[in-house]
C-alpha cells in the first residue's frame, strides 16, 4: 500500500509539472501573439498615417489649384495649420503641413502611395522629399520598400549617390541573359576599408574579408559570400578567382576580380575563362549562367565598348578607396552621369 501511495504522489507531481509547462507555453504563445499584434498595429498605424497625410495634402492642393491664387494658397496653409494643430496635434503644424502638401504633389498616384506605405514610415517620406529628381526619388522609395531599409540606411544610400551609380552602371549594354544591370553600381565606394595609398591586390582582398558585412552592403542586397581565392584546376594548372558571390535576386553566381590601376584588355580573357569554368563545374540546374564583375581603380570606357564584354556576361566598374569632399563628389558623379548618357546615345547610333 505504501508503495502505491508513493506512485500516486509521483504521478501527481508529473501532472503538476505538465500543468506548469502548459501554462508557460500558453504565456509564451500569448506573448508572441501580443508582440506580433503590436508590430502589425505599428505597421498599420504608419501606413494609415501616410495615407491620411496624402489625402489631406491632395485635398488642400486641389483647393488651392481651384482658386488659382498663389497668395491665397500661402494664407490658407497658415490658417489651416493653426486650426488642424489645435484640434489634431503637432503633426499638422505649418512646417509639417507644407511637407504633407509636397508629399501629395510628388506622389500623385494614390495606388503607389498605398503600396509604399506598407513598408515606409513618415520618417522615410521626409528623407525622400528633398530629392529633386522624380526618377531618383522613386528609385530610393522603391528600393527602401523592397529591401526594407531603415531611415538611417535610406539617408546613407542617398548621400552615397546609389541612384546615380546604379544609373552609370546601367549604361553598359545589358549583360547576356540579364534583364538589367540594376543590381550593380559604378563606381563602388570602398572608403570604409581605410586603405593606404600603396596597397596591393591581396591587401584589398584581405581588407574586404575583414569587413565583409560592410562590403556586401555596398555591393547591394541579395549578395551572399561563397569563397575567397576560388581554386580552379585547368589543364593541370591552378587558377584563383579573387571573390565568389551568389546573388539571390539574379539567381546566379557572381565572380569578382579586383585590379589595381586602369582596366586592361587582357582582363577580359581571364574572366571569360573563370566564367566558363564556373558554368561547367559550379552552376546548379536552377541557376542562370554566372556573371563577372571586374573592379578597377580606373576603367577604360572605349576599350570596354569595343571589346563588347557584355556579350560574355562581364561588367566593369571602378572602385574608390577614398571619397572626396561632398561638393567634389557630387561634381564627379554628375560628370560621370553625363558621360554615361553620351555613351548611351553613341550606342543607339551604332545600333541604328
PDB file of N, CA and C in Angstrom, residues 85-154:
ATOM      1  N   UNK A  85      -3.728  71.921 -36.112  1.00  0.00           N
ATOM      2  CA  UNK A  85      -2.840  71.641 -34.980  1.00  0.00           C
ATOM      3  C   UNK A  85      -3.603  71.739 -33.662  1.00  0.00           C
ATOM      4  N   UNK A  86      -4.483  72.721 -33.565  1.00  0.00           N
ATOM      5  CA  UNK A  86      -5.257  72.909 -32.342  1.00  0.00           C
ATOM      6  C   UNK A  86      -6.172  71.712 -32.082  1.00  0.00           C
ATOM      7  N   UNK A  87      -6.743  71.169 -33.146  1.00  0.00           N
ATOM      8  CA  UNK A  87      -7.694  70.069 -32.968  1.00  0.00           C
ATOM      9  C   UNK A  87      -7.022  68.692 -33.018  1.00  0.00           C
ATOM     10  N   UNK A  88      -5.978  68.535 -33.861  1.00  0.00           N
ATOM     11  CA  UNK A  88      -5.427  67.191 -34.109  1.00  0.00           C
ATOM     12  C   UNK A  88      -3.946  67.022 -33.734  1.00  0.00           C
ATOM     13  N   UNK A  89      -3.331  68.039 -33.169  1.00  0.00           N
ATOM     14  CA  UNK A  89      -1.975  67.873 -32.674  1.00  0.00           C
ATOM     15  C   UNK A  89      -0.889  68.405 -33.587  1.00  0.00           C
ATOM     16  N   UNK A  90       0.380  68.210 -33.127  1.00  0.00           N
ATOM     17  CA  UNK A  90       1.548  68.826 -33.785  1.00  0.00           C
ATOM     18  C   UNK A  90       1.865  68.261 -35.164  1.00  0.00           C
ATOM     19  N   UNK A  91       1.278  67.129 -35.509  1.00  0.00           N
ATOM     20  CA  UNK A  91       1.517  66.584 -36.853  1.00  0.00           C
ATOM     21  C   UNK A  91       1.110  67.567 -37.944  1.00  0.00           C
ATOM     22  N   UNK A  92       0.253  68.527 -37.580  1.00  0.00           N
ATOM     23  CA  UNK A  92      -0.277  69.448 -38.589  1.00  0.00           C
ATOM     24  C   UNK A  92       0.221  70.881 -38.403  1.00  0.00           C
ATOM     25  N   UNK A  93       1.344  71.019 -37.673  1.00  0.00           N
ATOM     26  CA  UNK A  93       1.937  72.352 -37.589  1.00  0.00           C
ATOM     27  C   UNK A  93       2.384  72.777 -38.983  1.00  0.00           C
ATOM     28  N   UNK A  94       2.562  74.083 -39.190  1.00  0.00           N
ATOM     29  CA  UNK A  94       2.752  74.628 -40.541  1.00  0.00           C
ATOM     30  C   UNK A  94       3.887  73.948 -41.315  1.00  0.00           C
ATOM     31  N   UNK A  95       5.022  73.758 -40.667  1.00  0.00           N
ATOM     32  CA  UNK A  95       6.184  73.156 -41.354  1.00  0.00           C
ATOM     33  C   UNK A  95       5.846  71.760 -41.878  1.00  0.00           C
ATOM     34  N   UNK A  96       5.215  70.962 -41.048  1.00  0.00           N
ATOM     35  CA  UNK A  96       4.885  69.595 -41.472  1.00  0.00           C
ATOM     36  C   UNK A  96       3.742  69.577 -42.481  1.00  0.00           C
ATOM     37  N   UNK A  97       2.816  70.532 -42.345  1.00  0.00           N
ATOM     38  CA  UNK A  97       1.713  70.593 -43.292  1.00  0.00           C
ATOM     39  C   UNK A  97       2.228  70.900 -44.697  1.00  0.00           C
ATOM     40  N   UNK A  98       3.230  71.750 -44.782  1.00  0.00           N
ATOM     41  CA  UNK A  98       3.826  72.051 -46.102  1.00  0.00           C
ATOM     42  C   UNK A  98       4.509  70.810 -46.681  1.00  0.00           C
ATOM     43  N   UNK A  99       5.110  70.013 -45.813  1.00  0.00           N
ATOM     44  CA  UNK A  99       5.692  68.739 -46.263  1.00  0.00           C
ATOM     45  C   UNK A  99       4.605  67.789 -46.754  1.00  0.00           C
ATOM     46  N   UNK A 100       3.470  67.806 -46.064  1.00  0.00           N
ATOM     47  CA  UNK A 100       2.343  66.958 -46.461  1.00  0.00           C
ATOM     48  C   UNK A 100       1.854  67.350 -47.856  1.00  0.00           C
ATOM     49  N   UNK A 101       1.793  68.668 -48.125  1.00  0.00           N
ATOM     50  CA  UNK A 101       1.386  69.146 -49.453  1.00  0.00           C
ATOM     51  C   UNK A 101       2.391  68.702 -50.511  1.00  0.00           C
ATOM     52  N   UNK A 102       3.684  68.790 -50.164  1.00  0.00           N
ATOM     53  CA  UNK A 102       4.738  68.370 -51.087  1.00  0.00           C
ATOM     54  C   UNK A 102       4.654  66.868 -51.363  1.00  0.00           C
ATOM     55  N   UNK A 103       4.402  66.096 -50.322  1.00  0.00           N
ATOM     56  CA  UNK A 103       4.245  64.640 -50.423  1.00  0.00           C
ATOM     57  C   UNK A 103       3.129  64.290 -51.412  1.00  0.00           C
ATOM     58  N   UNK A 104       1.980  64.923 -51.254  1.00  0.00           N
ATOM     59  CA  UNK A 104       0.844  64.640 -52.134  1.00  0.00           C
ATOM     60  C   UNK A 104       1.107  65.084 -53.565  1.00  0.00           C
ATOM     61  N   UNK A 105       1.878  66.147 -53.719  1.00  0.00           N
ATOM     62  CA  UNK A 105       2.179  66.640 -55.068  1.00  0.00           C
ATOM     63  C   UNK A 105       3.163  65.726 -55.784  1.00  0.00           C
ATOM     64  N   UNK A 106       4.191  65.285 -55.089  1.00  0.00           N
ATOM     65  CA  UNK A 106       5.230  64.440 -55.704  1.00  0.00           C
ATOM     66  C   UNK A 106       4.689  63.034 -55.986  1.00  0.00           C
ATOM     67  N   UNK A 107       4.033  62.449 -54.990  1.00  0.00           N
ATOM     68  CA  UNK A 107       3.465  61.107 -55.152  1.00  0.00           C
ATOM     69  C   UNK A 107       2.007  61.257 -55.603  1.00  0.00           C
ATOM     70  N   UNK A 108       1.829  61.544 -56.884  1.00  0.00           N
ATOM     71  CA  UNK A 108       0.498  61.844 -57.390  1.00  0.00           C
ATOM     72  C   UNK A 108      -0.435  60.654 -57.477  1.00  0.00           C
ATOM     73  N   UNK A 109       0.140  59.447 -57.549  1.00  0.00           N
ATOM     74  CA  UNK A 109      -0.680  58.235 -57.726  1.00  0.00           C
ATOM     75  C   UNK A 109      -0.987  57.595 -56.365  1.00  0.00           C
ATOM     76  N   UNK A 110      -2.255  57.548 -56.009  1.00  0.00           N
ATOM     77  CA  UNK A 110      -2.668  57.021 -54.701  1.00  0.00           C
ATOM     78  C   UNK A 110      -2.299  55.549 -54.536  1.00  0.00           C
ATOM     79  N   UNK A 111      -2.413  54.778 -55.615  1.00  0.00           N
ATOM     80  CA  UNK A 111      -2.109  53.341 -55.535  1.00  0.00           C
ATOM     81  C   UNK A 111      -0.644  53.108 -55.183  1.00  0.00           C
ATOM     82  N   UNK A 112       0.251  53.954 -55.730  1.00  0.00           N
ATOM     83  CA  UNK A 112       1.679  53.847 -55.399  1.00  0.00           C
ATOM     84  C   UNK A 112       1.891  54.157 -53.922  1.00  0.00           C
ATOM     85  N   UNK A 113       1.194  55.170 -53.433  1.00  0.00           N
ATOM     86  CA  UNK A 113       1.293  55.556 -52.018  1.00  0.00           C
ATOM     87  C   UNK A 113       0.832  54.407 -51.125  1.00  0.00           C
ATOM     88  N   UNK A 114      -0.249  53.745 -51.499  1.00  0.00           N
ATOM     89  CA  UNK A 114      -0.765  52.606 -50.723  1.00  0.00           C
ATOM     90  C   UNK A 114       0.290  51.503 -50.640  1.00  0.00           C
ATOM     91  N   UNK A 115       0.906  51.188 -51.777  1.00  0.00           N
ATOM     92  CA  UNK A 115       1.919  50.129 -51.825  1.00  0.00           C
ATOM     93  C   UNK A 115       3.144  50.483 -50.984  1.00  0.00           C
ATOM     94  N   UNK A 116       3.676  51.694 -51.159  1.00  0.00           N
ATOM     95  CA  UNK A 116       4.881  52.109 -50.446  1.00  0.00           C
ATOM     96  C   UNK A 116       4.627  52.252 -48.945  1.00  0.00           C
ATOM     97  N   UNK A 117       3.428  52.663 -48.585  1.00  0.00           N
ATOM     98  CA  UNK A 117       3.120  52.916 -47.171  1.00  0.00           C
ATOM     99  C   UNK A 117       3.132  51.656 -46.325  1.00  0.00           C
ATOM    100  N   UNK A 118       3.066  50.506 -46.965  1.00  0.00           N
ATOM    101  CA  UNK A 118       3.131  49.243 -46.204  1.00  0.00           C
ATOM    102  C   UNK A 118       4.524  49.040 -45.611  1.00  0.00           C
ATOM    103  N   UNK A 119       5.535  49.664 -46.222  1.00  0.00           N
ATOM    104  CA  UNK A 119       6.912  49.476 -45.772  1.00  0.00           C
ATOM    105  C   UNK A 119       7.571  50.759 -45.264  1.00  0.00           C
ATOM    106  N   UNK A 120       7.119  51.905 -45.733  1.00  0.00           N
ATOM    107  CA  UNK A 120       7.794  53.164 -45.413  1.00  0.00           C
ATOM    108  C   UNK A 120       7.025  53.982 -44.376  1.00  0.00           C
ATOM    109  N   UNK A 121       7.760  54.486 -43.395  1.00  0.00           N
ATOM    110  CA  UNK A 121       7.168  55.353 -42.384  1.00  0.00           C
ATOM    111  C   UNK A 121       7.189  56.802 -42.869  1.00  0.00           C
ATOM    112  N   UNK A 122       6.569  57.681 -42.103  1.00  0.00           N
ATOM    113  CA  UNK A 122       6.595  59.104 -42.449  1.00  0.00           C
ATOM    114  C   UNK A 122       8.026  59.641 -42.402  1.00  0.00           C
ATOM    115  N   UNK A 123       8.857  59.089 -41.522  1.00  0.00           N
ATOM    116  CA  UNK A 123      10.276  59.493 -41.457  1.00  0.00           C
ATOM    117  C   UNK A 123      10.999  59.146 -42.758  1.00  0.00           C
ATOM    118  N   UNK A 124      10.657  57.997 -43.370  1.00  0.00           N
ATOM    119  CA  UNK A 124      11.199  57.647 -44.686  1.00  0.00           C
ATOM    120  C   UNK A 124      10.796  58.705 -45.715  1.00  0.00           C
ATOM    121  N   UNK A 125       9.510  59.068 -45.691  1.00  0.00           N
ATOM    122  CA  UNK A 125       8.995  60.045 -46.655  1.00  0.00           C
ATOM    123  C   UNK A 125       9.730  61.371 -46.510  1.00  0.00           C
ATOM    124  N   UNK A 126       9.960  61.800 -45.282  1.00  0.00           N
ATOM    125  CA  UNK A 126      10.664  63.065 -45.042  1.00  0.00           C
ATOM    126  C   UNK A 126      12.091  63.030 -45.577  1.00  0.00           C
ATOM    127  N   UNK A 127      12.725  61.858 -45.509  1.00  0.00           N
ATOM    128  CA  UNK A 127      14.082  61.721 -46.054  1.00  0.00           C
ATOM    129  C   UNK A 127      14.080  61.779 -47.580  1.00  0.00           C
ATOM    130  N   UNK A 128      12.958  61.394 -48.191  1.00  0.00           N
ATOM    131  CA  UNK A 128      12.857  61.357 -49.654  1.00  0.00           C
ATOM    132  C   UNK A 128      12.493  62.715 -50.260  1.00  0.00           C
ATOM    133  N   UNK A 129      11.725  63.517 -49.553  1.00  0.00           N
ATOM    134  CA  UNK A 129      11.176  64.753 -50.118  1.00  0.00           C
ATOM    135  C   UNK A 129      12.221  65.743 -50.667  1.00  0.00           C
ATOM    136  N   UNK A 130      13.414  65.880 -50.052  1.00  0.00           N
ATOM    137  CA  UNK A 130      14.382  66.848 -50.593  1.00  0.00           C
ATOM    138  C   UNK A 130      14.981  66.454 -51.951  1.00  0.00           C
ATOM    139  N   UNK A 131      14.791  65.204 -52.381  1.00  0.00           N
ATOM    140  CA  UNK A 131      15.373  64.754 -53.659  1.00  0.00           C
ATOM    141  C   UNK A 131      14.639  65.438 -54.808  1.00  0.00           C
ATOM    142  N   UNK A 132      15.376  66.131 -55.654  1.00  0.00           N
ATOM    143  CA  UNK A 132      14.765  66.955 -56.700  1.00  0.00           C
ATOM    144  C   UNK A 132      14.286  66.137 -57.898  1.00  0.00           C
ATOM    145  N   UNK A 133      15.077  65.153 -58.307  1.00  0.00           N
ATOM    146  CA  UNK A 133      14.706  64.367 -59.485  1.00  0.00           C
ATOM    147  C   UNK A 133      13.663  63.313 -59.131  1.00  0.00           C
ATOM    148  N   UNK A 134      12.559  63.327 -59.861  1.00  0.00           N
ATOM    149  CA  UNK A 134      11.466  62.377 -59.594  1.00  0.00           C
ATOM    150  C   UNK A 134      11.943  60.934 -59.758  1.00  0.00           C
ATOM    151  N   UNK A 135      12.776  60.680 -60.795  1.00  0.00           N
ATOM    152  CA  UNK A 135      13.253  59.314 -61.050  1.00  0.00           C
ATOM    153  C   UNK A 135      14.093  58.810 -59.878  1.00  0.00           C
ATOM    154  N   UNK A 136      14.950  59.695 -59.353  1.00  0.00           N
ATOM    155  CA  UNK A 136      15.803  59.320 -58.228  1.00  0.00           C
ATOM    156  C   UNK A 136      14.966  59.070 -56.981  1.00  0.00           C
ATOM    157  N   UNK A 137      13.996  59.942 -56.746  1.00  0.00           N
ATOM    158  CA  UNK A 137      13.137  59.804 -55.575  1.00  0.00           C
ATOM    159  C   UNK A 137      12.387  58.478 -55.595  1.00  0.00           C
ATOM    160  N   UNK A 138      11.813  58.131 -56.741  1.00  0.00           N
ATOM    161  CA  UNK A 138      11.058  56.885 -56.841  1.00  0.00           C
ATOM    162  C   UNK A 138      11.988  55.674 -56.736  1.00  0.00           C
ATOM    163  N   UNK A 139      13.201  55.810 -57.248  1.00  0.00           N
ATOM    164  CA  UNK A 139      14.198  54.729 -57.128  1.00  0.00           C
ATOM    165  C   UNK A 139      14.458  54.423 -55.656  1.00  0.00           C
ATOM    166  N   UNK A 140      14.753  55.476 -54.874  1.00  0.00           N
ATOM    167  CA  UNK A 140      15.050  55.277 -53.453  1.00  0.00           C
ATOM    168  C   UNK A 140      13.820  54.786 -52.687  1.00  0.00           C
ATOM    169  N   UNK A 141      12.640  55.293 -53.041  1.00  0.00           N
ATOM    170  CA  UNK A 141      11.413  54.867 -52.366  1.00  0.00           C
ATOM    171  C   UNK A 141      11.171  53.375 -52.585  1.00  0.00           C
ATOM    172  N   UNK A 142      11.307  52.931 -53.834  1.00  0.00           N
ATOM    173  CA  UNK A 142      11.057  51.525 -54.155  1.00  0.00           C
ATOM    174  C   UNK A 142      12.123  50.611 -53.573  1.00  0.00           C
ATOM    175  N   UNK A 143      13.381  51.074 -53.594  1.00  0.00           N
ATOM    176  CA  UNK A 143      14.472  50.294 -53.002  1.00  0.00           C
ATOM    177  C   UNK A 143      14.284  50.154 -51.493  1.00  0.00           C
ATOM    178  N   UNK A 144      13.926  51.274 -50.846  1.00  0.00           N
ATOM    179  CA  UNK A 144      13.735  51.250 -49.393  1.00  0.00           C
ATOM    180  C   UNK A 144      12.605  50.300 -49.012  1.00  0.00           C
ATOM    181  N   UNK A 145      11.555  50.266 -49.841  1.00  0.00           N
ATOM    182  CA  UNK A 145      10.416  49.381 -49.563  1.00  0.00           C
ATOM    183  C   UNK A 145      10.766  47.926 -49.828  1.00  0.00           C
ATOM    184  N   UNK A 146      11.382  47.649 -50.969  1.00  0.00           N
ATOM    185  CA  UNK A 146      11.650  46.254 -51.356  1.00  0.00           C
ATOM    186  C   UNK A 146      12.775  45.626 -50.539  1.00  0.00           C
ATOM    187  N   UNK A 147      13.766  46.447 -50.134  1.00  0.00           N
ATOM    188  CA  UNK A 147      14.911  45.920 -49.397  1.00  0.00           C
ATOM    189  C   UNK A 147      14.817  46.212 -47.901  1.00  0.00           C
ATOM    190  N   UNK A 148      13.683  46.750 -47.476  1.00  0.00           N
ATOM    191  CA  UNK A 148      13.392  47.028 -46.067  1.00  0.00           C
ATOM    192  C   UNK A 148      14.517  47.849 -45.424  1.00  0.00           C
ATOM    193  N   UNK A 149      14.842  48.986 -46.038  1.00  0.00           N
ATOM    194  CA  UNK A 149      15.842  49.889 -45.469  1.00  0.00           C
ATOM    195  C   UNK A 149      15.237  50.630 -44.285  1.00  0.00           C
ATOM    196  N   UNK A 150      16.026  50.791 -43.225  1.00  0.00           N
ATOM    197  CA  UNK A 150      15.646  51.708 -42.161  1.00  0.00           C
ATOM    198  C   UNK A 150      15.861  53.137 -42.640  1.00  0.00           C
ATOM    199  N   UNK A 151      15.402  54.106 -41.862  1.00  0.00           N
ATOM    200  CA  UNK A 151      15.561  55.520 -42.251  1.00  0.00           C
ATOM    201  C   UNK A 151      17.046  55.875 -42.353  1.00  0.00           C
ATOM    202  N   UNK A 152      17.841  55.347 -41.444  1.00  0.00           N
ATOM    203  CA  UNK A 152      19.279  55.616 -41.459  1.00  0.00           C
ATOM    204  C   UNK A 152      19.928  55.060 -42.721  1.00  0.00           C
ATOM    205  N   UNK A 153      19.543  53.835 -43.091  1.00  0.00           N
ATOM    206  CA  UNK A 153      20.075  53.224 -44.315  1.00  0.00           C
ATOM    207  C   UNK A 153      19.684  54.039 -45.543  1.00  0.00           C
ATOM    208  N   UNK A 154      18.453  54.504 -45.556  1.00  0.00           N
ATOM    209  CA  UNK A 154      17.968  55.299 -46.683  1.00  0.00           C
ATOM    210  C   UNK A 154      18.780  56.578 -46.832  1.00  0.00           C
TER     211      UNK A 154
END
